[in-house]
mmCIF file of C-alpha atoms and ligand atoms in Angstrom:
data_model
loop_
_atom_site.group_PDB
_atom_site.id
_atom_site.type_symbol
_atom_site.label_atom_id
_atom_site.label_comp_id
_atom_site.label_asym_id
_atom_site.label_seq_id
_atom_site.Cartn_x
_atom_site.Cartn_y
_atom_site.Cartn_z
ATOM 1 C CA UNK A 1 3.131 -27.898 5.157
ATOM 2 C CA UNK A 2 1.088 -24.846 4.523
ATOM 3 C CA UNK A 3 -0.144 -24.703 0.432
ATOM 4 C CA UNK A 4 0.911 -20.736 0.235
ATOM 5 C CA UNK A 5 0.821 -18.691 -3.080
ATOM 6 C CA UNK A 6 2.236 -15.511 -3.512
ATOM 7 C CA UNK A 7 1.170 -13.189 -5.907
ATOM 8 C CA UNK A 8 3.735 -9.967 -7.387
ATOM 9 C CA UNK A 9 3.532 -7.721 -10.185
ATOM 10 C CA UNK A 10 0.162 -6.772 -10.977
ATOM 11 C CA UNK A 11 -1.139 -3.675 -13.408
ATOM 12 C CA UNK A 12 -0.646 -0.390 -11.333
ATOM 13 C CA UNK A 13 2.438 1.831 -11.552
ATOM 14 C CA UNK A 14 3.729 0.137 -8.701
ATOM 15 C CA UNK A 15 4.219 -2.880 -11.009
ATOM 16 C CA UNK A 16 7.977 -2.369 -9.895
ATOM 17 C CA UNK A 17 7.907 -1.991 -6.210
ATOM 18 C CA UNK A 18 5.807 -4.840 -6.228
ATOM 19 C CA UNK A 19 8.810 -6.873 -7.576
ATOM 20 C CA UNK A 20 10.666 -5.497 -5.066
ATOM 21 C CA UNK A 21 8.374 -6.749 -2.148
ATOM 22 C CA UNK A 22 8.002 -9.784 -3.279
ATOM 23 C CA UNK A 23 11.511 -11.077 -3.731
ATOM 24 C CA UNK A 24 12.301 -10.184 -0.344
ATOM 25 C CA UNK A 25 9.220 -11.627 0.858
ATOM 26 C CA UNK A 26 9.799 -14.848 -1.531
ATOM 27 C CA UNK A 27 13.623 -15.489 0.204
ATOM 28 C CA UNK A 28 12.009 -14.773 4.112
ATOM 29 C CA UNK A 29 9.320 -17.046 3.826
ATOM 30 C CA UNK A 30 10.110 -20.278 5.866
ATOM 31 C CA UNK A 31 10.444 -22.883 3.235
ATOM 32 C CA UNK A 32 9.887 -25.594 5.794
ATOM 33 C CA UNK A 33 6.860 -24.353 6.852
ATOM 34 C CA UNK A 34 5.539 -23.348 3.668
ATOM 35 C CA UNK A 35 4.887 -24.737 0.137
ATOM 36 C CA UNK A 36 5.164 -21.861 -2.244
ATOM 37 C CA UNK A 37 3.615 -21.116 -5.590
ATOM 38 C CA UNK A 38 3.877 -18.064 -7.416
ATOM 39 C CA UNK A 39 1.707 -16.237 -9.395
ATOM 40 C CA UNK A 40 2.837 -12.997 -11.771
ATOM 41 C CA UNK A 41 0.764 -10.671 -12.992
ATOM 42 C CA UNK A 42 1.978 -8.775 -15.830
ATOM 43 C CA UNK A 43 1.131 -4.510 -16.388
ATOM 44 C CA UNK A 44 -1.205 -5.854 -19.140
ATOM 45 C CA UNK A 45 -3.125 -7.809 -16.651
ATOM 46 C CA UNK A 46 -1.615 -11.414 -17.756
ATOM 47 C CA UNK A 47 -1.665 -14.507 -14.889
ATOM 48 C CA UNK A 48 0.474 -16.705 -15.183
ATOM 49 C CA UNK A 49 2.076 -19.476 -12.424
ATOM 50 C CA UNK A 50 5.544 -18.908 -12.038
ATOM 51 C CA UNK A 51 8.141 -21.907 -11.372
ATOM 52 C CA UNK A 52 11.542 -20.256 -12.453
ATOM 53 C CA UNK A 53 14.482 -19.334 -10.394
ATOM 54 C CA UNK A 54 13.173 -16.112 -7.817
ATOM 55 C CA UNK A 55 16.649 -13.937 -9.207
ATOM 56 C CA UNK A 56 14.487 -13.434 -12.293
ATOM 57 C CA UNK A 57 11.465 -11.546 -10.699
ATOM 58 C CA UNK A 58 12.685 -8.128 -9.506
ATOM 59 C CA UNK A 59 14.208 -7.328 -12.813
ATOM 60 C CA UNK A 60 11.068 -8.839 -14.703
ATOM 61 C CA UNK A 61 13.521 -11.631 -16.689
ATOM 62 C CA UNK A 62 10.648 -13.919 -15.303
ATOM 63 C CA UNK A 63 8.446 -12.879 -18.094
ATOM 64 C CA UNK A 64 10.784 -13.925 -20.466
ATOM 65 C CA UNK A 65 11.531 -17.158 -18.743
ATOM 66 C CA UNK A 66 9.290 -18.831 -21.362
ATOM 67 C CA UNK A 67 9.761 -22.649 -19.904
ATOM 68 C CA UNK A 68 9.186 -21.924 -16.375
ATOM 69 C CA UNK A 69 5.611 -20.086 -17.104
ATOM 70 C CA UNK A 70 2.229 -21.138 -17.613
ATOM 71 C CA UNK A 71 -1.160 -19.679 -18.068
ATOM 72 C CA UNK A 72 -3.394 -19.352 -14.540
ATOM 73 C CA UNK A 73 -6.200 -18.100 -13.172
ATOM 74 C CA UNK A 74 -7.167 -17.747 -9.776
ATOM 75 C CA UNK A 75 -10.736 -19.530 -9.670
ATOM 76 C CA UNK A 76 -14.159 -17.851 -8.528
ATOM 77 C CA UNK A 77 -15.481 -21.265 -7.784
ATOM 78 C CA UNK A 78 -15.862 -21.566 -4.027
ATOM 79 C CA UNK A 79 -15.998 -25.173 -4.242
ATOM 80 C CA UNK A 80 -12.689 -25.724 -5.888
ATOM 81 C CA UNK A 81 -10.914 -23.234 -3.810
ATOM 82 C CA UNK A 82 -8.521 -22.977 -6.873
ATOM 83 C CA UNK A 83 -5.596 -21.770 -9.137
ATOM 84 C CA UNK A 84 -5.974 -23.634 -12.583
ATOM 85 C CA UNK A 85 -3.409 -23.329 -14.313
ATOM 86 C CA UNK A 86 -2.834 -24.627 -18.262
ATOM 87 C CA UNK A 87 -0.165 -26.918 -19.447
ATOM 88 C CA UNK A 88 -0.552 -26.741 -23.196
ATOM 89 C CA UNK A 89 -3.777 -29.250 -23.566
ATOM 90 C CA UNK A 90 -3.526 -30.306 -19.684
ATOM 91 C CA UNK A 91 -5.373 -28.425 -17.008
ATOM 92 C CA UNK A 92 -3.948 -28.793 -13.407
ATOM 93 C CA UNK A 93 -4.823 -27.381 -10.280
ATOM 94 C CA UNK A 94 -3.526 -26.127 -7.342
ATOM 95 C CA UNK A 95 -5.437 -25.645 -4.145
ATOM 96 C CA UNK A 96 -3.808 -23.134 -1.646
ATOM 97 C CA UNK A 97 -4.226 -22.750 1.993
ATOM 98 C CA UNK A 98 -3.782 -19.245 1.926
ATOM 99 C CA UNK A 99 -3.333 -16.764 -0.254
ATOM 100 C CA UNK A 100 -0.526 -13.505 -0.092
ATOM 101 C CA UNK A 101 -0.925 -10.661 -2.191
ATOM 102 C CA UNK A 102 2.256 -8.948 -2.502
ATOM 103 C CA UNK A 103 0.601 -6.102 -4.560
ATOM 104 C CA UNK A 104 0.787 -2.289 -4.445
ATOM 105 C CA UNK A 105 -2.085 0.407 -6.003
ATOM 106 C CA UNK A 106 -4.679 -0.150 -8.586
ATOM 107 C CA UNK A 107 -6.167 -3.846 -8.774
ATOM 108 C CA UNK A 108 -3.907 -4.892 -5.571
ATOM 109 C CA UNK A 109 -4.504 -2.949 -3.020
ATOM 110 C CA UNK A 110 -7.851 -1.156 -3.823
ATOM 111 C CA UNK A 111 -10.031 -4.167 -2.813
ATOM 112 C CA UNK A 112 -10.413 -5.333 -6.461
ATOM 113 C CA UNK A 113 -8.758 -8.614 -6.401
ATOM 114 C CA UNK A 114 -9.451 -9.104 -2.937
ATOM 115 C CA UNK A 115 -13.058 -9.247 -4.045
ATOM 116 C CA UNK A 116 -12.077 -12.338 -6.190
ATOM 117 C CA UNK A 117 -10.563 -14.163 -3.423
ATOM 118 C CA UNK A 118 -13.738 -13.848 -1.581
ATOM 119 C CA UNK A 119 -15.409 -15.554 -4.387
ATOM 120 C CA UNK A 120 -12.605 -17.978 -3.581
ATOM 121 C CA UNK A 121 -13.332 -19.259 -0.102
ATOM 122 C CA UNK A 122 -9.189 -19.099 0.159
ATOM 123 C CA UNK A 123 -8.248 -16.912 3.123
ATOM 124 C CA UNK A 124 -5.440 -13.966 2.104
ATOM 125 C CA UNK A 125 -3.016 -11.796 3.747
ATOM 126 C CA UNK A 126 -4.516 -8.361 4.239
ATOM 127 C CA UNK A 127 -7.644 -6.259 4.791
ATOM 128 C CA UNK A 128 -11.221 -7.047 3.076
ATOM 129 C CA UNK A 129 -12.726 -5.654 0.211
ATOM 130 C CA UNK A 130 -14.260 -2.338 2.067
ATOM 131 C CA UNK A 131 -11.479 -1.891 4.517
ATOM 132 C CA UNK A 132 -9.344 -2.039 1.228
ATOM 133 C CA UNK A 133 -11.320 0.162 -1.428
ATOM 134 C CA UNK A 134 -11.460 2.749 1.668
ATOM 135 C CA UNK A 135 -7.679 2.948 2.279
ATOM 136 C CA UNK A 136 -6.694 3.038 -0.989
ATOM 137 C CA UNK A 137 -8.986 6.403 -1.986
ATOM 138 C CA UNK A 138 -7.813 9.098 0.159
ATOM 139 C CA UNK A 139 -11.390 11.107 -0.402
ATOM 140 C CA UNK A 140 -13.149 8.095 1.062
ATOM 141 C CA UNK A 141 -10.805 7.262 3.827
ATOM 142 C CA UNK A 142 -10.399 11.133 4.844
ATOM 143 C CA UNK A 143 -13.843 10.649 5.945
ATOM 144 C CA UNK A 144 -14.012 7.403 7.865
ATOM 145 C CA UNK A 145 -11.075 9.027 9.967
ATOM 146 C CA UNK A 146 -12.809 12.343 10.126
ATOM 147 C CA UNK A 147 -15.476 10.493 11.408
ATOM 148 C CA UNK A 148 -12.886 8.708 14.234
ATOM 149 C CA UNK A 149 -12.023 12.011 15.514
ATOM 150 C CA UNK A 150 -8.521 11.641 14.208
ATOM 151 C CA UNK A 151 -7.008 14.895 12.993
ATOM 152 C CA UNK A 152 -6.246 15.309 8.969
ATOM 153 C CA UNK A 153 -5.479 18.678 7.114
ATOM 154 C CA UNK A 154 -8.123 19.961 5.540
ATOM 155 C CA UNK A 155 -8.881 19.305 2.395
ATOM 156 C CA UNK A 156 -11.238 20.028 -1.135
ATOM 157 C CA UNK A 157 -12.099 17.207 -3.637
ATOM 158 C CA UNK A 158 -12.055 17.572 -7.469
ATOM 159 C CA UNK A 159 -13.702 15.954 -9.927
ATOM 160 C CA UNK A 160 -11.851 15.685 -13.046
ATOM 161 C CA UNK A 161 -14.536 17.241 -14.809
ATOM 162 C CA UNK A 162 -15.325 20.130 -12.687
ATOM 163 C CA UNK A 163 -14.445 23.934 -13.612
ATOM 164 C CA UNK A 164 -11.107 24.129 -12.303
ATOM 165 C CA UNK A 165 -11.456 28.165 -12.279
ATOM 166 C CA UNK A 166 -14.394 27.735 -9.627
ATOM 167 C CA UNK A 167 -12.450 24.501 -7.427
ATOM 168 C CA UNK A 168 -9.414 26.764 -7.860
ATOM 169 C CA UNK A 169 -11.123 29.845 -5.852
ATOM 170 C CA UNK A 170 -12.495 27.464 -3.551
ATOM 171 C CA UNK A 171 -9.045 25.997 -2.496
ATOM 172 C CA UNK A 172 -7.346 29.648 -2.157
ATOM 173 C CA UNK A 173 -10.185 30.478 0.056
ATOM 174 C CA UNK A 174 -10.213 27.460 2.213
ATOM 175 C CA UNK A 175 -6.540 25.812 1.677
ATOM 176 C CA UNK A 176 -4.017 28.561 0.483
ATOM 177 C CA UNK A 177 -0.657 28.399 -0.680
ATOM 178 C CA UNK A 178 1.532 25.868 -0.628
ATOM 179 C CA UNK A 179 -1.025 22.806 -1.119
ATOM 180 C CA UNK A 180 -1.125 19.050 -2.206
ATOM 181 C CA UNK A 181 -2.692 17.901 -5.171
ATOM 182 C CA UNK A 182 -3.175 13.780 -5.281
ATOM 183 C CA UNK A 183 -5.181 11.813 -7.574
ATOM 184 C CA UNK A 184 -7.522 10.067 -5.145
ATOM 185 C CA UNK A 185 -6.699 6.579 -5.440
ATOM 186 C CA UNK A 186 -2.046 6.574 -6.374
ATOM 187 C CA UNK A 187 0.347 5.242 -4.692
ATOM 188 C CA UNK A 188 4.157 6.067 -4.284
ATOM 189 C CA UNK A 189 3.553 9.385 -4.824
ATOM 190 C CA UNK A 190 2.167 8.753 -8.325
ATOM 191 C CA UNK A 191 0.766 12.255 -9.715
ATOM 192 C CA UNK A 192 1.141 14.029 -6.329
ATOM 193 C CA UNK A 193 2.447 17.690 -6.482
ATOM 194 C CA UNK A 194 2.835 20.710 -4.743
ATOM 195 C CA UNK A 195 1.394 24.029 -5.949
ATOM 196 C CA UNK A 196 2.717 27.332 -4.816
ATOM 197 C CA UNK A 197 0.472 29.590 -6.794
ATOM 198 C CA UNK A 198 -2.621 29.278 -8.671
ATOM 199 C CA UNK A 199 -0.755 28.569 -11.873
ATOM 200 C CA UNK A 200 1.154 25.585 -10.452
ATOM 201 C CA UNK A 201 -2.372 24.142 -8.932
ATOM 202 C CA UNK A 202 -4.043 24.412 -12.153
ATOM 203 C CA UNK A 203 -0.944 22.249 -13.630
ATOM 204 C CA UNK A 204 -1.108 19.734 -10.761
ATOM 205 C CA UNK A 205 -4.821 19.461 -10.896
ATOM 206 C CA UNK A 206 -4.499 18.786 -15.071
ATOM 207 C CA UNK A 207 -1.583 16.230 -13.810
ATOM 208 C CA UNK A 208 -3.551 14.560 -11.363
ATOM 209 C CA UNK A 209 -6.577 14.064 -13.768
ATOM 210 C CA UNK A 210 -4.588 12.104 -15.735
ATOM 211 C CA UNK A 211 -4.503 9.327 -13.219
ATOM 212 C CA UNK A 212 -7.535 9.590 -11.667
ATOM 213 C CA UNK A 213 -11.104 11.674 -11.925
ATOM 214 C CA UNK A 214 -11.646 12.109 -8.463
ATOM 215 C CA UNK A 215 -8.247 14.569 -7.212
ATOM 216 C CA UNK A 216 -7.958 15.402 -3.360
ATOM 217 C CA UNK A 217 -6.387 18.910 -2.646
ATOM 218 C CA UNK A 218 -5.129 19.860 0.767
ATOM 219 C CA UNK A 219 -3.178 22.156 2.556
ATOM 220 C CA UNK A 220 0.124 21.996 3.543
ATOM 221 C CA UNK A 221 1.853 20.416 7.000
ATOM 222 C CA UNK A 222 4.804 21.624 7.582
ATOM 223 C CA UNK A 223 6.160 18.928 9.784
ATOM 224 C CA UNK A 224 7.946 15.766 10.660
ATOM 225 C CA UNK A 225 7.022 12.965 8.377
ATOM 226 C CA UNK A 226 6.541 9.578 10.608
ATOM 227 C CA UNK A 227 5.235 6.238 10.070
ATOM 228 C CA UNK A 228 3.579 3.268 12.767
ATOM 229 C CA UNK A 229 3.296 -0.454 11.486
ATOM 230 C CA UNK A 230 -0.374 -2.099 12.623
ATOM 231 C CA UNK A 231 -0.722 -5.581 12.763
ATOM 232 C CA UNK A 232 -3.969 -7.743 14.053
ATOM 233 C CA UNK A 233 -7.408 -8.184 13.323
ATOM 234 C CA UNK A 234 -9.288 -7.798 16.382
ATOM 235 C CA UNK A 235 -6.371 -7.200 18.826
ATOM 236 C CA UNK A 236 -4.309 -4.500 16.769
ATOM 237 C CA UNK A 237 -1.485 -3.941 17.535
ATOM 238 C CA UNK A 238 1.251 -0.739 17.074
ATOM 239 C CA UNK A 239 4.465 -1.057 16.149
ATOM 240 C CA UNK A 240 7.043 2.164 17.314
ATOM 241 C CA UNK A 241 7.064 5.379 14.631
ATOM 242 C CA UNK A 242 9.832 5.894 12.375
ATOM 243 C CA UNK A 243 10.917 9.058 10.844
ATOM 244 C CA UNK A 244 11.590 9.922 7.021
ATOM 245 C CA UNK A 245 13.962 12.589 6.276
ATOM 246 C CA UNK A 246 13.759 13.422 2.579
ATOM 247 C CA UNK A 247 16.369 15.813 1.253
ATOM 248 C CA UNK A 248 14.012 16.813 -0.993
ATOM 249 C CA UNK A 249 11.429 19.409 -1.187
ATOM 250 C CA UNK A 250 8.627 16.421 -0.563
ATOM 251 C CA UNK A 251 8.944 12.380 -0.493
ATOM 252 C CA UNK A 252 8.707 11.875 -3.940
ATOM 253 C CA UNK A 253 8.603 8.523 -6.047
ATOM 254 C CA UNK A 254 11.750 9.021 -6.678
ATOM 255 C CA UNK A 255 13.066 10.479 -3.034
ATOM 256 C CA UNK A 256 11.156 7.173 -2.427
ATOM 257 C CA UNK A 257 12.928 4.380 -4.769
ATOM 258 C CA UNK A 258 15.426 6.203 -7.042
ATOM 259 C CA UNK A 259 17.756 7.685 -4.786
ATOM 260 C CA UNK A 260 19.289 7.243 -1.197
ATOM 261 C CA UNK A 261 19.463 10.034 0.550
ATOM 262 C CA UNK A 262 16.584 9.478 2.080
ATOM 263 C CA UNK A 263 17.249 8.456 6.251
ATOM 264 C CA UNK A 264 15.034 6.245 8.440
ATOM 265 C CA UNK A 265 15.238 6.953 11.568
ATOM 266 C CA UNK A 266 13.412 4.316 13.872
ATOM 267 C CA UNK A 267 12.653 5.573 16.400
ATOM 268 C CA UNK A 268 11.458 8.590 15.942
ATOM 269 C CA UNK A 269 13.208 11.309 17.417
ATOM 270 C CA UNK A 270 10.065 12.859 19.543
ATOM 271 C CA UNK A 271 8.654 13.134 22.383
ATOM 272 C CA UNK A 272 6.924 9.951 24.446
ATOM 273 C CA UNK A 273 3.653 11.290 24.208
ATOM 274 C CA UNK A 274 3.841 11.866 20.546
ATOM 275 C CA UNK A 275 4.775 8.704 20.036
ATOM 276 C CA UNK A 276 2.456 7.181 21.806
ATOM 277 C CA UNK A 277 -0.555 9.656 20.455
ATOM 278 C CA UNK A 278 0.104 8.446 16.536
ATOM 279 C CA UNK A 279 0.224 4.777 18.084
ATOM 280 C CA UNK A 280 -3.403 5.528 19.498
ATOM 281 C CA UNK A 281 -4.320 7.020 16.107
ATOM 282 C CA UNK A 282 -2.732 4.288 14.303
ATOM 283 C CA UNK A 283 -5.006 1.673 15.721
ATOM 284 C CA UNK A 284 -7.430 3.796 15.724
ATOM 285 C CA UNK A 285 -7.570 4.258 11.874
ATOM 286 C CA UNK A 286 -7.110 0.826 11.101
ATOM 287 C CA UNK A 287 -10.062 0.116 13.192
ATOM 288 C CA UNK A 288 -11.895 2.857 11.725
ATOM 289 C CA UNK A 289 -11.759 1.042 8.386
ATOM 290 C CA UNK A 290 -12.947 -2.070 9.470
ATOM 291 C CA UNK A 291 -9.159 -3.269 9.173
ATOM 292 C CA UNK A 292 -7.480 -6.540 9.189
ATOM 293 C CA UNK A 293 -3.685 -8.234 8.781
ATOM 294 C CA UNK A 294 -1.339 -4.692 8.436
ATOM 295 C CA UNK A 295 -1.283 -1.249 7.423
ATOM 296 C CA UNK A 296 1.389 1.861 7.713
ATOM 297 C CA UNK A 297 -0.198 4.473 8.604
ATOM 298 C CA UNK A 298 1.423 7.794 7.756
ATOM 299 C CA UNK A 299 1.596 11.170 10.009
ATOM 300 C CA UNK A 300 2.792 14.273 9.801
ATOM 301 C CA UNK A 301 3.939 16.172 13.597
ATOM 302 C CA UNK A 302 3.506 19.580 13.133
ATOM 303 C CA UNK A 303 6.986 21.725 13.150
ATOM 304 C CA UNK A 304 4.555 24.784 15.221
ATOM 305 C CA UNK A 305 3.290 23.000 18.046
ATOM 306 C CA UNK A 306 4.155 19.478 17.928
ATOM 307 C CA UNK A 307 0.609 18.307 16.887
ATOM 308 C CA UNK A 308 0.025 15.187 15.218
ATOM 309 C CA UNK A 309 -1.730 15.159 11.839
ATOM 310 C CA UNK A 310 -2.709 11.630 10.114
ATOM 311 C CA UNK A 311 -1.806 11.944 6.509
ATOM 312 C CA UNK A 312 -2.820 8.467 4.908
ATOM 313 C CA UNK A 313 -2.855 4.428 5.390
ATOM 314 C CA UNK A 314 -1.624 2.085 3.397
ATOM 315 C CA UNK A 315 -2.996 -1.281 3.353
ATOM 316 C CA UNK A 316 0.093 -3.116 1.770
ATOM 317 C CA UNK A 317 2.806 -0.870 2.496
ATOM 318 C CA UNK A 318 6.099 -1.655 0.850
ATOM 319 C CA UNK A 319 7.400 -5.045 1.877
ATOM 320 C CA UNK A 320 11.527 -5.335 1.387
ATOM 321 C CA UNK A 321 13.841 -5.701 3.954
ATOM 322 C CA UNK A 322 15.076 -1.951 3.841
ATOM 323 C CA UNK A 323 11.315 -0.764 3.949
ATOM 324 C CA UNK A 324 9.338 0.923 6.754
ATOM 325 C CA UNK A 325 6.906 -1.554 7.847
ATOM 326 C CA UNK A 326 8.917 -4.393 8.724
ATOM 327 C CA UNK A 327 11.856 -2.392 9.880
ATOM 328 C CA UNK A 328 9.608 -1.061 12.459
ATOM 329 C CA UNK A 329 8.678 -4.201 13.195
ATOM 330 C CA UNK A 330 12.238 -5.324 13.563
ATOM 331 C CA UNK A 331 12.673 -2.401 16.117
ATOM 332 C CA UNK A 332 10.375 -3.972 18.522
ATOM 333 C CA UNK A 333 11.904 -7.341 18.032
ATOM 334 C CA UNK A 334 10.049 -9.172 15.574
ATOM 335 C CA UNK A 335 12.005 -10.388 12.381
ATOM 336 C CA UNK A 336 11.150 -10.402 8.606
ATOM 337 C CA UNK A 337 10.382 -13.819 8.434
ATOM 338 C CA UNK A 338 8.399 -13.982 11.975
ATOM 339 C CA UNK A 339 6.452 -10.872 10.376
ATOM 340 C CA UNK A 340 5.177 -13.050 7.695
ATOM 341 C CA UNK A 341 4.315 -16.296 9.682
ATOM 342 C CA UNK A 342 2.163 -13.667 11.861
ATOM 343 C CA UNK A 343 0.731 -12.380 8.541
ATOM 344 C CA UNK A 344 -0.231 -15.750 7.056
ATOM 345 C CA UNK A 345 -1.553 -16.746 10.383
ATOM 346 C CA UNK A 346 -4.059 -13.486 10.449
ATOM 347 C CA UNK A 347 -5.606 -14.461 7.637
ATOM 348 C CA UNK A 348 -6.197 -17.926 8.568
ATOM 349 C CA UNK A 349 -8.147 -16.547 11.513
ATOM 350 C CA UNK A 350 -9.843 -13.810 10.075
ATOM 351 C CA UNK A 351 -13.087 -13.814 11.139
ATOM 352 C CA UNK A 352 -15.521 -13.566 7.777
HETATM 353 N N1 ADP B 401 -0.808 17.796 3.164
HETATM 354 C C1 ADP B 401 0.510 17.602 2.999
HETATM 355 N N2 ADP B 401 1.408 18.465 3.544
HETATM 356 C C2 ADP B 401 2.745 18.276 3.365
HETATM 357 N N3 ADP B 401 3.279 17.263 2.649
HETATM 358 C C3 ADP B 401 2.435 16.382 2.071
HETATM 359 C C4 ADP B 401 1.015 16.496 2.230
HETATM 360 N N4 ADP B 401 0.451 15.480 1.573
HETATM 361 C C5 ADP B 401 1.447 14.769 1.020
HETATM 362 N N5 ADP B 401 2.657 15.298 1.305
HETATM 363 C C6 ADP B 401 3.953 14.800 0.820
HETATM 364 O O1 ADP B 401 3.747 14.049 -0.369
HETATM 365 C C7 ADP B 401 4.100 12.671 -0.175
HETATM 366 C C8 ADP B 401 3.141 11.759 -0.912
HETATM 367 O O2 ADP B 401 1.826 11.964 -0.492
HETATM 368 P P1 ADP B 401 0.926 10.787 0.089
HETATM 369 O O3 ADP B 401 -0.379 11.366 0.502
HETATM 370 O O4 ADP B 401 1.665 10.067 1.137
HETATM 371 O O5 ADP B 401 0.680 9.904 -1.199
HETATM 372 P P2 ADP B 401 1.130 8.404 -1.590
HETATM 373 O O6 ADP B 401 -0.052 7.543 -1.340
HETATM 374 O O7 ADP B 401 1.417 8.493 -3.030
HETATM 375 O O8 ADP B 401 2.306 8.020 -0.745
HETATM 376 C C9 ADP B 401 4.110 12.501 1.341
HETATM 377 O O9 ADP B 401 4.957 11.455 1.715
HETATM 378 C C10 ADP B 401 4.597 13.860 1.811
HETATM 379 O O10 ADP B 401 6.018 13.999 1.655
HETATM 380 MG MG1 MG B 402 2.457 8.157 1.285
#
């Protein structure tokens, strides 16, 4: 048996989706292959080792579940290669094998925590520290795949405390109307909006700030919004491309978990070569960042002339069984729970 612990929840504003992930991840995992602990972290920041029936995580009744949580941290002590957890005056420890983050955004995905389980010595699920802090800010990663020769649309950073008048005249002269405005290191669409005019960029600039001080503006695709599954460390691998088909004006948090209308199509409805072009760019971006375990990586194909455009990466894409990366998976015939002994088994040969 393989000591495995699974952390959910953690303190971005994708406490939620996280909760998601990781109760469909929790039922997949093999339990004869695997023995599971379970580590929440609350939105305040708060470890603690769960025990409790897995029901009570998605709608966060574990918190409550008073009897079935204790206190733990993960330990920086390379040695012990530990959780220690606290039992009113009793300290116990457990010592996992490997380590899963099932964490979205800020403190999860952003290379943060992944710092602390290389201080560990326990091997994890995912990319490194770099490979992670790059992905998650989309100023820093539009320049590693700049630097790939992968196309992106083009795009003006903002400081929070910059004059907006001036940044505003630079992005009409180089961008245009419509554009994007994202706070440089969201997820889920957190802060991201569209401005049609001067006075709705100046809104979704003061928007974005709130979330972030560094904002990346860019201009609008008008196109077909696909997604390819990676997998591997040195031999990456591509998944096929899927298709989203919001009804709305853009994918939205809540085009993205509130409401249904939103169709996957996998595959993709385009042509061979297109598909095959964002599966080259797909491992070519995760390479680009010094990748390792998965990513989705996110395109747009250009309504005009069929052009593919890489939009972003995301280094711990949504995990249910309904979401993109392991549906795509599915496509190509391997399962949920195959999808997460492959996983486990990356980071056991990660190469440090
Ligand atoms: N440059 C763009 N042109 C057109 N649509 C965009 C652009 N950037 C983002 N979008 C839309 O906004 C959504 C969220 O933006 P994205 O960069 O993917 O941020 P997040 O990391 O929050 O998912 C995308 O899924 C897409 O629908
Ligand atoms: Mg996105």
């Amino acid at each position: 048996m393989l000591e495995l612990c699974v952390i959910f929840g953690g303190q971005s504003p994708e406490h939620e989706i996280s909760r998601k992930s990781v109760t469909s991840v929790l039922n997949n995992l093999n339990k004869d292959k695997y023995n599971i602990s379970t580590i929440g972290i609350t939105k305040n920041g708060a470890w603690y080792l769960y025990t409790g029936d897995y029901a009570k995580i998605e709608s966060g009744e574990w918190e409550q579940d008073t009897e079935n949580k204790k206190k733990a941290i993960l330990s920086p002590d390379a040695e012990d290669k530990a959780i220690i957890v606290f039992d009113g005056d009793k300290v116990m420890k457990i010592h996992p094998d490997v380590i899963f983050p099932v964490l979205h955004g800020e403190f999860g995905e952003d290379g943060t925590i992944q710092g602390l389980f290389e201080l560990s010595g326990i091997p994890y699920v995912g990319m490194g520290v770099m490979a992670s802090a790059n992905g998650m800010d989309k100023t820093s990663s539009k320049i590693v795949f700049a630097s790939a020769d992968i196309p992106q649309a083009d795009w003006v950073v903002v400081n929070k405390t910059d004059n907006f008048e001036d940044k505003m005249d630079e992005i009409e002269n180089k961008l245009g109307y419509p554009c994007f405005v994202k706070p440089a290191r969201t997820g889920s669409s957190v802060g991201v909006g569209k401005a049609h005019d001067r006075k709705e960029l100046k809104a979704a600039l003061e928007n974005a700030a709130q979330f972030d001080r560094k904002i990346l503006v860019e201009e609008n695709i008008d196109g077909h919004e696909v997604e390819c599954a990676v997998l591997g460390n040195e031999d990456v691998k591509a998944a096929t491309v899927g298709e989203i088909m919001p009804t709305v004006e853009f994918y939205d948090f809540d085009a993205k978990y509130n409401d249904n209308s939103t169709e996957l199509k996998i595959p993709a409805d385009l042509p061979k070569e297109t598909i095959e072009q964002i599966r080259e760019y797909a491992v070519r971006a995760f390479k680009a960042l010094d990748g390792s375990g998965l990513s989705r990586v996110d395109f747009f194909v250009k309504h005009s002339d069929g052009s593919v455009v890489l939009n972003e990466i995301n280094t711990l894409p949504g995990f249910t069984n309904i979401s993109m990366y392991p549906k795509l998976w599915g496509a190509v015939g391997i399962e949920y729970s195959e999808l997460l002994d492959k996983l486990i088994e990356l980071a056991e040969k990660r190469v440090k």
